[in-house]
Amino acid sequence: MNLTKIKQYSINELLVIVIYKFFYKISLFVEKLNNTIAKEKYLNRNSWNISNSTIPAFSEFYSRCNHVNKHRIICEANEILDGKITVFGVKVNFDYNKDWLKDPIGSKFWHRNTFFAKAKTKQKGLSDVKYVLEVNKFNHLVRVALAYYYTHENKYIEYIEKSIQGYIRCVPYERSVVNRIIMDLGFRSINLIQISLLCWQSDVFKNKALPEILSLLHSFERQMQKFSSPRWFKTGNGVNHNTGEMTSLIITQLWLSLFGTKNYKKHLNKEFFYLHDVLYRTIAPSGAYLEQSANYARVVLEFLIIFDIFLNELYQKDLKTKFYFSKQYKERLLKYLQDLSNEGNLPNFGDNDNARVLWAFISDLNNYSYLGINPNTNADYNNSRGVINKYLDGSQWIFKSNDDNKIWMYTRVGKFAFLKEGVGAHVHNDILALLLSIKGKEVFIDRGTSFYNSDYNYIINDRKTAAHNTISIEGRELADILPVGYRNYPISEIIDDPNYIFSGIVKYNDIIHNRMIKHNNESICITDKIQSTTGHKNGQLNYLLAENLSPLKISDNQIQLFDKKDKIFLNISFKGVSSVNIVETNYYPNYAESKKTKSIQCSFSIKNEKALTTQIEIL
């Protein structure tokens, strides 16, 4: 047990952890024994009733598929058939006969026969494990299935059939790192079901590929049901993994019920309870997602969208459990993401692994209309300057201006995270960090997320206070960054002050930081007041610039920003700083996708207290 986490638990909670961990270890031991001796009995190879099976209309599913850019999908599918797939923005060679456990960035293979619970997520000579996990989600096969749905060409069915056969040969049941994370089984299961729906009109598919897919789903369902996180981990608040696991498990059980005699009803009430519990804990009454990540809020919404589609088709008449509240949570989350969006785009705060559930509905990864986010939705402006959304139960603040400058601002303020100290969360040390867009153009952006598993230094660099658009003081952190989670949370709150559209404060270590923002026609003024209780210190004010902006330093305290047409866009001046520098750096718009940009870094010193001003003039 990691001793850095013990401080969050009471004696009773520790007792629960010990008891469940003991029985979990026993279950794993028995499972490994069964897996070694008699794994074939769990694969259920030839007992599916396919010829006489019918499926409901799934009209919403097919309607959403029909709104995807068909030409783009067919081009992508043909490239896949030629042996090229894209993983986190990198195009790699892929052989469906042998490459399922190959590191797509290198040439080495992940261990094949390691029992899933013992599989290591880091191996010397191999890149971040998420690359091979992404390949094994079958995302690319959904794109191929879409191409068949649009064209009815059998070459796509043949590729899917041979890919499934290659996967079965390469990845043993409950073995290797790609079976370690239960939610990844959920992604894989949902994708296999989407593939089945898209290829349903093909008799070749139903005769050859579908029986293999159903056998895989049967084995995935067994592992998800037996080792799901909510079943064994009872003291955490629940995270997106719990949502993903429960929605995927229920969908898989309902789908398998169409083809076999097994009745899953005895499991469903408990699984609905687990699902409701995690949604209650992670989606605030306002709709704010409490893991403090726009990406993970989107992932959870995608799980709930596909969940609703399947429940409407397969479970509506049988719904007796009082624990099903997916629609209200889905609606809350959608409204929150709509408010959060800027011209239809979502900001990149918090962790971002770029996972997707709804591959059958997506044309462009940067277009979120498939979620129901409408860039043309008019805000209900609540003052003359714009609309302010205070998601205070989610520690977030959003501003959209009511003028042609289309100013969009976002920051986090309030409780550092809604999960207990030490529990894994997707939050960063970014309280009071400002994200800014003007006239539909990003200005101040978030660094994003590089890698989760390659090195602890990557986690530090992505999450640290100095990596965000705020004040950093001599390496002091808002909260201590653990390999998984945080401890020593700061104190933070929003302050009601009629002189500012925003005022918030954070207290950590020996630092008090108050950030205030004014918006007046063609200008934005950001005032930072910092207090130190332990004497002289050096600090830095950071702003990470959008890639398409070119900064030019025109004086010791003034910078002009030019857009990609070399037109002067903004004039930014600083007061209270000793130097202003423009530094080249990297950012990650998507997981592991590194791009070059520039950062404004302003140095200053503080003895007891200091006031800094950032004045932004819109030109």
Coordinates of C-alpha atoms in Angstrom, one line a residue:
M1 CA 0.0 0.0 0.0
N2 CA 1.3 3.5 -0.9
L3 CA 1.9 5.3 2.5
T4 CA 1.5 8.7 0.8
K5 CA -2.2 7.9 0.5
I6 CA -2.9 6.8 4.1
K7 CA -3.6 10.3 5.4
Q8 CA -6.9 10.5 3.5
Y9 CA -8.5 7.5 5.2
S10 CA -10.2 6.9 8.5
I11 CA -9.6 3.7 10.5
N12 CA -12.9 2.3 9.2
E13 CA -11.9 3.1 5.6
L14 CA -8.5 1.5 6.1
L15 CA -10.2 -1.7 7.4
V16 CA -12.5 -1.8 4.3
I17 CA -9.5 -1.4 2.0
V18 CA -7.6 -4.2 3.7
I19 CA -10.6 -6.6 3.6
Y20 CA -11.5 -5.9 0.0
K21 CA -7.8 -6.0 -1.1
F22 CA -7.4 -9.4 0.6
F23 CA -10.4 -10.9 -1.3
Y24 CA -9.4 -9.1 -4.5
K25 CA -6.0 -10.8 -4.4
I26 CA -7.6 -14.2 -3.7
S27 CA -9.9 -13.6 -6.7
L28 CA -7.0 -12.7 -8.9
F29 CA -5.1 -15.8 -7.8
V30 CA -8.1 -18.1 -8.6
E31 CA -8.6 -16.4 -11.9
K32 CA -5.0 -16.8 -12.9
L33 CA -5.2 -20.5 -12.0
N34 CA -8.4 -20.9 -14.1
N35 CA -6.9 -18.9 -16.9
T36 CA -3.9 -21.1 -17.0
I37 CA -5.7 -24.5 -16.7
A38 CA -9.1 -24.0 -18.4
K39 CA -9.3 -20.7 -20.2
E40 CA -11.1 -22.2 -23.3
K41 CA -14.2 -22.8 -21.3
Y42 CA -14.7 -19.0 -20.9
L43 CA -14.3 -18.2 -24.6
N44 CA -17.7 -19.6 -25.7
R45 CA -16.7 -20.1 -29.3
N46 CA -19.6 -21.8 -31.0
S47 CA -22.8 -21.3 -29.1
W48 CA -24.2 -18.1 -30.5
N49 CA -27.7 -17.9 -32.0
I50 CA -26.9 -15.6 -34.9
S51 CA -29.0 -16.9 -37.8
N52 CA -32.3 -16.2 -36.1
S53 CA -31.3 -13.1 -34.2
T54 CA -32.8 -9.7 -34.9
I55 CA -31.7 -6.3 -33.6
P56 CA -33.8 -3.2 -33.0
A57 CA -33.8 -0.3 -35.4
F58 CA -31.1 1.7 -33.6
S59 CA -32.4 4.7 -35.6
E60 CA -30.5 7.2 -33.5
F61 CA -27.2 5.4 -33.9
Y62 CA -27.6 5.1 -37.7
S63 CA -28.8 8.7 -38.0
R64 CA -25.7 10.0 -36.2
C65 CA -23.5 7.9 -38.5
N66 CA -25.2 9.4 -41.5
H67 CA -24.0 12.9 -40.5
V68 CA -20.3 11.9 -40.7
N69 CA -18.1 13.1 -43.6
K70 CA -18.4 10.1 -45.8
H71 CA -15.6 11.0 -48.2
R72 CA -13.1 11.6 -45.3
I73 CA -14.0 8.3 -43.7
I74 CA -13.6 6.3 -46.9
C75 CA -10.2 7.8 -47.6
E76 CA -9.1 7.1 -44.0
A77 CA -10.4 3.5 -44.3
N78 CA -8.6 2.9 -47.5
E79 CA -5.4 4.1 -45.9
I80 CA -6.0 1.6 -43.1
L81 CA -6.4 -1.2 -45.6
D82 CA -3.1 -0.2 -47.1
G83 CA -1.5 -0.8 -43.7
K84 CA -1.4 2.7 -42.2
I85 CA -3.1 3.7 -39.0
T86 CA -2.9 6.9 -37.0
V87 CA -2.2 6.8 -33.3
F88 CA -2.1 10.1 -31.3
G89 CA -1.4 12.0 -34.5
V90 CA 1.4 9.7 -35.7
K91 CA 0.9 7.6 -38.8
V92 CA 2.4 4.1 -38.3
N93 CA 2.7 0.9 -40.2
F94 CA 0.3 -1.8 -38.9
D95 CA 0.0 -5.5 -39.8
Y96 CA -3.2 -7.0 -38.5
N97 CA -1.7 -10.4 -38.4
K98 CA 1.0 -9.7 -35.9
D99 CA 1.3 -6.1 -34.6
W100 CA -1.4 -6.0 -31.9
L101 CA 1.2 -6.0 -29.1
K102 CA 3.9 -4.2 -31.0
D103 CA 4.9 -0.7 -29.8
P104 CA 3.7 1.3 -32.8
I105 CA 6.4 3.9 -32.3
G106 CA 9.3 1.3 -32.1
S107 CA 9.8 -2.3 -33.1
K108 CA 9.6 -4.1 -29.8
F109 CA 6.6 -6.0 -28.5
W110 CA 4.9 -5.9 -25.1
H111 CA 5.0 -9.1 -23.2
R112 CA 2.3 -11.5 -24.5
N113 CA 1.6 -14.0 -21.7
T114 CA 1.7 -11.8 -18.5
F115 CA -1.5 -12.2 -16.5
F116 CA -3.4 -8.9 -16.9
A117 CA -3.2 -7.8 -13.2
K118 CA 0.6 -8.3 -13.2
A119 CA 1.3 -6.6 -16.5
K120 CA 3.6 -3.6 -16.3
T121 CA 2.7 -0.3 -17.9
K122 CA 6.3 0.7 -18.3
Q123 CA 8.9 -1.5 -20.0
K124 CA 12.4 -0.5 -21.0
G125 CA 12.8 0.2 -24.7
L126 CA 9.1 0.7 -25.2
S127 CA 7.2 4.0 -25.6
D128 CA 4.2 5.2 -23.6
V129 CA 1.8 2.2 -23.1
K130 CA -1.1 4.3 -24.3
Y131 CA 0.1 3.9 -27.9
V132 CA -0.5 0.1 -27.8
L133 CA -3.7 0.5 -25.7
E134 CA -5.0 2.9 -28.3
V135 CA -4.4 0.4 -31.1
N136 CA -6.2 -2.3 -29.1
K137 CA -9.3 -0.2 -28.7
F138 CA -10.2 -1.1 -32.3
N139 CA -10.8 2.6 -33.2
H140 CA -9.5 2.1 -36.7
L141 CA -11.8 -0.9 -37.2
V142 CA -14.8 1.4 -36.5
R143 CA -13.6 3.6 -39.3
V144 CA -13.3 0.7 -41.7
A145 CA -16.8 -0.5 -40.6
L146 CA -18.2 3.0 -41.4
A147 CA -16.7 2.7 -44.9
Y148 CA -18.5 -0.6 -45.4
Y149 CA -21.7 1.0 -44.1
Y150 CA -21.4 3.8 -46.7
T151 CA -20.2 1.7 -49.7
H152 CA -21.2 -2.0 -49.0
E153 CA -17.8 -3.0 -50.4
N154 CA -16.7 -6.4 -49.1
K155 CA -13.0 -5.5 -48.9
Y156 CA -13.8 -3.7 -45.7
I157 CA -15.6 -6.7 -44.2
E158 CA -12.6 -8.9 -45.2
Y159 CA -10.2 -6.5 -43.4
I160 CA -12.3 -6.5 -40.2
E161 CA -12.6 -10.3 -40.3
K162 CA -8.9 -10.8 -40.7
S163 CA -8.1 -8.2 -38.1
I164 CA -10.3 -9.9 -35.5
Q165 CA -8.7 -13.2 -36.2
G166 CA -5.2 -11.6 -36.0
Y167 CA -6.1 -10.0 -32.7
I168 CA -7.3 -13.4 -31.2
R169 CA -4.0 -15.0 -32.3
C170 CA -1.9 -12.3 -30.8
V171 CA -3.7 -11.3 -27.6
P172 CA -4.4 -14.2 -25.2
Y173 CA -7.4 -14.2 -22.9
E174 CA -6.8 -12.0 -19.8
R175 CA -3.1 -11.7 -20.7
S176 CA -0.8 -8.8 -21.6
V177 CA -0.9 -5.1 -20.7
V178 CA -3.8 -4.4 -23.1
N179 CA -6.1 -6.3 -20.8
R180 CA -4.9 -4.7 -17.6
I181 CA -7.1 -1.6 -17.5
I182 CA -10.8 -2.6 -17.2
M183 CA -12.0 0.6 -18.9
D184 CA -9.9 -0.3 -22.0
L185 CA -12.0 -3.5 -22.2
G186 CA -15.0 -1.2 -22.2
F187 CA -13.7 1.0 -25.1
R188 CA -12.9 -2.2 -27.0
S189 CA -16.4 -3.7 -26.3
I190 CA -18.3 -0.6 -27.4
N191 CA -16.3 -0.4 -30.6
L192 CA -16.9 -4.1 -31.4
I193 CA -20.6 -3.5 -30.9
Q194 CA -20.5 -0.4 -33.1
I195 CA -18.7 -2.4 -35.8
S196 CA -21.4 -5.1 -35.6
L197 CA -24.1 -2.5 -36.1
L198 CA -22.4 -0.9 -39.1
C199 CA -21.7 -4.3 -40.8
W200 CA -25.1 -5.9 -40.0
Q201 CA -26.2 -6.0 -43.6
S202 CA -23.3 -8.2 -44.6
D203 CA -24.0 -11.9 -44.5
V204 CA -20.3 -12.6 -44.8
F205 CA -19.7 -10.5 -41.7
K206 CA -22.4 -12.3 -39.7
N207 CA -21.2 -15.8 -40.8
K208 CA -17.5 -15.2 -40.2
A209 CA -16.6 -12.2 -38.1
L210 CA -19.6 -11.8 -35.8
P211 CA -19.2 -15.2 -34.0
E212 CA -15.6 -14.3 -33.2
I213 CA -16.7 -10.8 -32.0
L214 CA -19.4 -12.3 -29.8
S215 CA -16.9 -14.7 -28.2
L216 CA -14.5 -11.8 -27.5
L217 CA -17.4 -9.7 -26.0
H218 CA -18.3 -12.7 -23.8
S219 CA -14.7 -12.9 -22.5
F220 CA -14.5 -9.1 -22.0
E221 CA -17.9 -9.0 -20.2
R222 CA -16.7 -11.7 -17.8
Q223 CA -13.5 -9.8 -17.0
M224 CA -15.3 -6.5 -16.6
Q225 CA -18.0 -8.0 -14.4
K226 CA -15.6 -9.9 -12.2
F227 CA -12.9 -7.2 -11.8
S228 CA -14.6 -3.9 -12.3
S229 CA -13.3 -1.0 -10.1
P230 CA -16.6 -0.3 -8.3
R231 CA -16.8 -3.9 -7.2
W232 CA -13.5 -3.8 -5.4
F233 CA -12.5 -0.2 -4.6
K234 CA -14.9 1.2 -2.1
T235 CA -13.3 4.2 -0.5
G236 CA -12.6 6.5 -3.5
N237 CA -15.0 9.1 -4.9
G238 CA -15.2 7.4 -8.3
V239 CA -13.8 8.6 -11.6
N240 CA -14.4 8.3 -15.3
H241 CA -13.1 4.8 -15.2
N242 CA -16.1 3.7 -13.1
T243 CA -18.5 5.4 -15.6
G244 CA -16.7 3.9 -18.5
E245 CA -16.7 0.4 -17.0
M246 CA -20.3 0.4 -15.9
T247 CA -21.8 1.8 -19.1
S248 CA -19.7 -0.5 -21.2
L249 CA -20.5 -3.5 -19.1
I250 CA -24.3 -2.9 -19.2
I251 CA -24.2 -2.3 -23.0
T252 CA -22.2 -5.4 -23.6
Q253 CA -24.6 -7.5 -21.5
L254 CA -27.6 -6.2 -23.2
W255 CA -26.0 -6.8 -26.6
L256 CA -25.0 -10.4 -25.8
S257 CA -28.5 -11.0 -24.6
L258 CA -29.7 -10.8 -28.2
F259 CA -27.6 -13.8 -29.2
G260 CA -27.5 -16.2 -26.3
T261 CA -29.5 -17.7 -23.5
K262 CA -27.5 -16.1 -20.6
N263 CA -29.6 -13.8 -18.4
Y264 CA -27.6 -10.8 -17.0
K265 CA -30.5 -9.3 -15.0
K266 CA -29.1 -10.5 -11.7
H267 CA -26.1 -8.2 -12.3
L268 CA -27.9 -5.1 -13.7
N269 CA -29.3 -3.6 -10.5
K270 CA -25.9 -3.6 -8.8
E271 CA -24.3 -2.2 -12.0
F272 CA -26.9 0.6 -12.3
F273 CA -26.3 1.4 -8.6
Y274 CA -22.5 1.7 -9.2
L275 CA -23.2 3.9 -12.3
H276 CA -25.5 6.2 -10.4
D277 CA -23.0 6.4 -7.5
V278 CA -20.1 7.5 -9.7
L279 CA -22.2 10.0 -11.7
Y280 CA -23.5 11.5 -8.4
R281 CA -20.0 11.9 -7.1
T282 CA -18.4 13.4 -10.2
I283 CA -21.0 15.6 -11.9
A284 CA -22.0 18.6 -9.7
P285 CA -25.6 19.8 -9.6
S286 CA -24.6 22.6 -12.0
G287 CA -23.2 20.0 -14.4
A288 CA -19.5 20.8 -13.8
Y289 CA -17.3 17.8 -14.1
L290 CA -15.4 17.4 -10.8
E291 CA -12.3 15.7 -12.2
Q292 CA -11.4 19.2 -13.4
S293 CA -10.6 18.2 -17.0
A294 CA -12.5 19.2 -20.1
N295 CA -11.3 16.1 -21.9
Y296 CA -12.6 13.7 -19.3
A297 CA -15.9 15.6 -19.0
R298 CA -16.2 14.9 -22.8
V299 CA -15.3 11.3 -22.4
V300 CA -17.9 10.7 -19.8
L301 CA -20.5 12.5 -21.9
E302 CA -19.7 10.2 -24.8
F303 CA -20.2 7.1 -22.6
L304 CA -23.6 8.5 -21.5
I305 CA -24.6 9.2 -25.1
I306 CA -23.9 5.7 -26.3
F307 CA -25.4 4.3 -23.1
D308 CA -28.7 6.1 -23.7
I309 CA -28.9 4.9 -27.3
F310 CA -28.6 1.3 -26.2
L311 CA -31.0 1.6 -23.3
N312 CA -33.6 3.2 -25.5
E313 CA -33.3 0.3 -27.9
L314 CA -32.8 -2.7 -25.5
Y315 CA -33.9 -1.9 -22.0
Q316 CA -36.7 0.6 -22.0
K317 CA -39.6 -1.8 -21.2
D318 CA -37.6 -3.6 -18.6
L319 CA -36.3 -0.6 -16.7
K320 CA -37.3 -1.1 -13.0
T321 CA -34.3 0.1 -11.2
K322 CA -34.5 3.5 -9.4
F323 CA -30.8 4.0 -9.9
Y324 CA -31.0 5.0 -13.6
F325 CA -30.4 8.7 -13.9
S326 CA -28.3 8.9 -17.0
K327 CA -30.5 11.4 -18.8
Q328 CA -30.3 14.1 -16.2
Y329 CA -26.6 13.7 -15.8
K330 CA -26.1 13.6 -19.6
E331 CA -28.2 16.8 -19.9
R332 CA -26.3 18.6 -17.1
L333 CA -22.9 17.6 -18.6
L334 CA -23.9 18.7 -22.1
K335 CA -25.1 22.1 -20.9
Y336 CA -21.8 22.5 -18.9
L337 CA -19.7 21.7 -22.0
Q338 CA -21.8 24.0 -24.1
D339 CA -21.2 26.8 -21.7
L340 CA -17.5 25.9 -21.5
S341 CA -17.1 25.8 -25.3
N342 CA -15.6 28.6 -27.3
E343 CA -16.9 28.9 -30.8
G344 CA -17.7 25.2 -30.6
N345 CA -14.2 24.2 -29.3
L346 CA -13.4 22.9 -25.9
P347 CA -10.4 24.2 -23.8
N348 CA -7.6 21.9 -22.9
F349 CA -7.3 22.3 -19.1
G350 CA -6.5 19.3 -16.9
D351 CA -5.3 15.9 -18.2
N352 CA -6.1 15.0 -21.7
D353 CA -5.5 11.5 -23.1
N354 CA -7.7 12.3 -26.2
A355 CA -9.8 9.1 -25.7
R356 CA -13.0 8.8 -27.8
V357 CA -16.0 6.5 -27.4
L358 CA -18.1 7.7 -30.4
W359 CA -15.8 6.9 -33.3
A360 CA -18.8 6.1 -35.5
F361 CA -20.1 9.7 -35.1
I362 CA -16.9 11.6 -35.5
S363 CA -15.5 13.2 -38.7
D364 CA -13.1 15.8 -37.3
L365 CA -11.5 15.3 -33.8
N366 CA -11.5 19.1 -33.4
N367 CA -15.2 19.4 -34.1
Y368 CA -17.5 18.7 -31.2
S369 CA -20.9 19.0 -32.9
Y370 CA -21.3 15.2 -32.6
L371 CA -21.8 15.7 -28.9
G372 CA -24.6 18.2 -29.4
I373 CA -22.4 21.3 -28.8
N374 CA -23.6 24.1 -31.1
P375 CA -21.1 26.9 -31.8
N376 CA -24.0 29.2 -32.9
T377 CA -25.9 28.9 -29.6
N378 CA -26.5 32.4 -28.3
A379 CA -25.6 32.9 -24.6
D380 CA -28.2 34.4 -22.2
Y381 CA -26.3 37.5 -21.4
N382 CA -26.7 38.5 -17.8
N383 CA -25.1 41.9 -17.9
S384 CA -24.1 44.5 -20.5
R385 CA -20.6 43.2 -20.9
G386 CA -21.4 39.5 -21.3
V387 CA -22.4 36.3 -19.6
I388 CA -20.6 35.0 -16.5
N389 CA -21.0 31.3 -15.7
K390 CA -20.0 30.7 -12.1
Y391 CA -19.8 26.9 -11.8
L392 CA -18.9 27.4 -8.1
D393 CA -19.8 23.8 -7.1
G394 CA -17.2 22.8 -9.7
S395 CA -14.5 25.4 -9.0
Q396 CA -14.8 27.0 -12.5
W397 CA -15.5 30.4 -13.9
I398 CA -16.4 31.2 -17.6
F399 CA -16.9 34.6 -19.3
K400 CA -18.2 35.3 -22.8
S401 CA -18.5 38.9 -23.9
N402 CA -21.5 40.5 -25.5
D403 CA -19.7 42.3 -28.4
D404 CA -17.8 41.8 -31.6
N405 CA -14.6 41.0 -29.8
K406 CA -16.0 37.7 -28.7
I407 CA -13.9 37.5 -25.6
W408 CA -13.9 34.1 -23.9
M409 CA -12.1 33.6 -20.6
Y410 CA -11.8 30.6 -18.3
T411 CA -10.2 30.0 -14.9
R412 CA -10.5 27.6 -12.0
V413 CA -11.0 28.9 -8.5
G414 CA -12.4 27.2 -5.3
K415 CA -11.7 23.8 -3.9
F416 CA -8.6 22.3 -5.5
A417 CA -10.2 19.0 -6.4
F418 CA -13.4 17.2 -5.3
L419 CA -11.6 13.9 -4.8
K420 CA -9.9 13.2 -1.5
E421 CA -6.2 14.0 -1.1
G422 CA -4.0 11.2 -2.5
V423 CA -6.7 9.9 -4.8
G424 CA -5.8 9.9 -8.5
A425 CA -7.3 12.9 -10.3
H426 CA -7.0 14.6 -13.6
V427 CA -6.6 18.1 -12.1
H428 CA -3.5 20.3 -12.6
N429 CA -2.0 22.9 -10.4
D430 CA -3.8 25.6 -12.4
I431 CA -6.0 27.5 -9.9
L432 CA -6.3 31.1 -11.2
A433 CA -4.6 30.2 -14.5
L434 CA -6.3 32.1 -17.3
L435 CA -7.3 30.8 -20.7
L436 CA -8.2 33.5 -23.2
S437 CA -9.6 33.8 -26.7
I438 CA -10.5 37.0 -28.6
K439 CA -12.4 37.4 -31.8
G440 CA -12.5 33.6 -32.1
K441 CA -8.7 33.3 -31.9
E442 CA -7.0 31.6 -29.0
V443 CA -4.6 33.9 -27.1
F444 CA -3.5 32.2 -23.8
I445 CA -3.7 28.4 -24.0
D446 CA -3.0 25.5 -21.7
R447 CA 0.1 23.3 -22.1
G448 CA -1.9 20.1 -22.3
T449 CA -0.7 16.6 -21.6
S450 CA 2.3 14.9 -23.0
F451 CA 2.6 11.4 -21.6
Y452 CA 1.2 9.5 -18.6
N453 CA 3.5 6.5 -18.3
S454 CA 6.9 7.3 -19.8
D455 CA 8.5 9.1 -16.9
Y456 CA 7.3 10.9 -13.7
N457 CA 9.0 14.1 -14.9
Y458 CA 6.4 14.3 -17.8
I459 CA 3.6 14.4 -15.2
I460 CA 5.4 17.0 -13.1
N461 CA 6.1 19.2 -16.2
D462 CA 2.5 19.1 -17.4
R463 CA 0.9 19.6 -14.0
K464 CA 3.1 22.0 -12.1
T465 CA 2.1 25.6 -11.3
A466 CA 4.9 27.1 -13.5
A467 CA 3.4 25.3 -16.6
H468 CA 0.2 27.3 -16.4
N469 CA -0.9 30.9 -17.0
T470 CA -0.5 32.2 -13.5
I471 CA 2.1 33.2 -10.9
S472 CA 4.8 30.8 -9.8
I473 CA 7.1 31.5 -6.8
E474 CA 10.4 29.7 -6.6
G475 CA 9.1 26.2 -7.5
R476 CA 6.4 26.2 -4.8
E477 CA 3.4 24.1 -5.8
L478 CA -0.3 24.8 -5.2
A479 CA -0.5 21.1 -4.1
D480 CA 2.2 18.4 -3.8
I481 CA 2.2 16.3 -7.0
L482 CA 2.3 12.6 -6.4
P483 CA 2.8 10.0 -9.1
V484 CA -1.0 9.5 -8.8
G485 CA -3.0 12.3 -7.2
Y486 CA -2.0 15.1 -4.9
R487 CA -1.7 16.1 -1.2
N488 CA -1.5 19.3 0.8
Y489 CA -4.4 21.0 -1.1
P490 CA -4.5 24.8 -1.1
I491 CA -7.3 27.1 0.1
S492 CA -9.1 28.9 -2.7
E493 CA -12.3 30.8 -3.2
I494 CA -14.0 33.3 -5.5
I495 CA -14.5 36.8 -4.1
D496 CA -17.6 38.9 -4.9
D497 CA -16.3 42.3 -5.9
P498 CA -18.5 44.7 -8.0
N499 CA -15.3 46.4 -9.4
Y500 CA -14.2 43.3 -11.3
I501 CA -15.9 40.7 -13.5
F502 CA -13.7 38.2 -11.7
S503 CA -11.8 38.1 -8.4
G504 CA -10.4 34.9 -6.8
I505 CA -7.8 34.0 -4.2
V506 CA -5.6 31.0 -3.5
K507 CA -3.5 30.3 -0.4
Y508 CA -0.7 27.7 -0.3
N509 CA 2.5 27.3 1.6
D510 CA 3.5 30.8 2.6
I511 CA 1.9 32.5 -0.5
I512 CA -1.4 34.3 -1.0
H513 CA -2.3 35.1 -4.6
N514 CA -5.3 37.3 -5.5
R515 CA -6.2 37.6 -9.2
M516 CA -8.7 40.2 -10.4
I517 CA -9.9 40.8 -14.0
K518 CA -11.6 43.9 -15.5
H519 CA -13.2 44.0 -19.0
N520 CA -13.9 47.4 -20.6
N521 CA -14.8 47.6 -24.3
E522 CA -11.5 47.2 -26.1
S523 CA -9.3 46.1 -23.1
I524 CA -8.8 43.5 -20.5
C525 CA -6.9 44.3 -17.3
I526 CA -5.5 41.5 -15.1
T527 CA -4.2 42.4 -11.7
D528 CA -2.3 40.0 -9.5
K529 CA -1.6 40.8 -5.9
I530 CA 0.9 38.4 -4.2
Q531 CA 1.8 38.3 -0.5
S532 CA 4.6 36.3 1.0
T533 CA 4.8 35.7 4.8
T534 CA 8.4 34.6 4.8
G535 CA 10.4 37.4 3.3
H536 CA 12.1 38.0 -0.1
K537 CA 11.3 35.7 -3.0
N538 CA 11.6 35.6 -6.8
G539 CA 8.6 35.0 -8.9
Q540 CA 7.4 34.6 -12.5
L541 CA 4.2 35.5 -14.3
N542 CA 3.5 33.1 -17.3
Y543 CA 1.3 33.3 -20.3
L544 CA 1.5 30.5 -22.9
L545 CA 0.6 31.8 -26.4
A546 CA -1.4 30.2 -29.1
E547 CA 0.7 28.7 -31.9
N548 CA -0.7 31.0 -34.6
L549 CA 0.3 34.2 -32.8
S550 CA 3.7 35.8 -33.2
P551 CA 4.9 38.0 -30.3
L552 CA 7.2 41.0 -30.8
K553 CA 8.9 42.7 -27.8
I554 CA 8.7 46.5 -28.5
S555 CA 9.9 47.7 -25.1
D556 CA 11.1 46.5 -21.7
N557 CA 7.5 46.0 -20.6
Q558 CA 5.4 45.8 -23.8
I559 CA 4.7 43.1 -26.4
Q560 CA 2.7 43.1 -29.5
L561 CA 1.0 40.0 -30.9
F562 CA 0.5 39.5 -34.6
D563 CA -1.9 37.0 -36.1
K564 CA -0.9 34.5 -38.9
K565 CA -1.6 37.3 -41.5
D566 CA 1.1 39.4 -39.8
K567 CA -1.6 41.8 -38.7
I568 CA -1.2 43.5 -35.3
F569 CA -3.8 41.8 -33.1
L570 CA -3.1 42.7 -29.5
N571 CA -0.9 45.1 -27.5
I572 CA 0.1 43.7 -24.0
S573 CA 1.9 45.8 -21.4
F574 CA 3.1 44.9 -17.9
K575 CA 3.6 46.8 -14.7
G576 CA 5.4 45.6 -11.5
V577 CA 7.7 43.2 -13.3
S578 CA 11.5 43.5 -13.7
S579 CA 11.8 41.8 -17.1
V580 CA 9.7 40.5 -19.9
N581 CA 10.9 37.6 -22.1
I582 CA 9.6 35.6 -25.0
V583 CA 10.6 31.9 -24.7
E584 CA 10.2 29.1 -27.2
T585 CA 8.5 26.1 -25.7
N586 CA 6.3 23.1 -26.5
Y587 CA 2.6 22.4 -25.9
Y588 CA 0.3 19.4 -26.4
P589 CA -3.0 20.1 -28.2
N590 CA -3.7 16.4 -28.0
Y591 CA -2.1 13.6 -26.0
A592 CA 1.5 13.0 -27.0
E593 CA 1.2 15.4 -29.9
S594 CA 4.0 18.0 -29.4
K595 CA 3.9 21.4 -31.1
K596 CA 6.1 24.5 -30.9
T597 CA 4.8 27.8 -29.6
K598 CA 6.0 30.7 -27.5
S599 CA 5.5 31.8 -23.9
I600 CA 5.6 35.2 -22.2
Q601 CA 7.6 35.0 -19.0
C602 CA 7.8 38.0 -16.7
S603 CA 10.2 38.0 -13.7
F604 CA 9.7 39.9 -10.5
S605 CA 10.7 39.9 -6.9
I606 CA 8.6 40.2 -3.7
K607 CA 9.5 41.0 -0.2
N608 CA 6.2 41.1 1.6
E609 CA 3.7 41.9 -1.1
K610 CA 3.6 42.8 -4.8
A611 CA 1.1 44.0 -7.3
L612 CA 1.4 43.1 -11.0
T613 CA -0.7 44.3 -13.9
T614 CA -1.2 42.8 -17.4
Q615 CA -3.0 45.3 -19.7
I616 CA -4.4 43.8 -23.0
E617 CA -5.5 46.2 -25.7
I618 CA -7.5 44.8 -28.6
L619 CA -6.3 46.4 -31.9

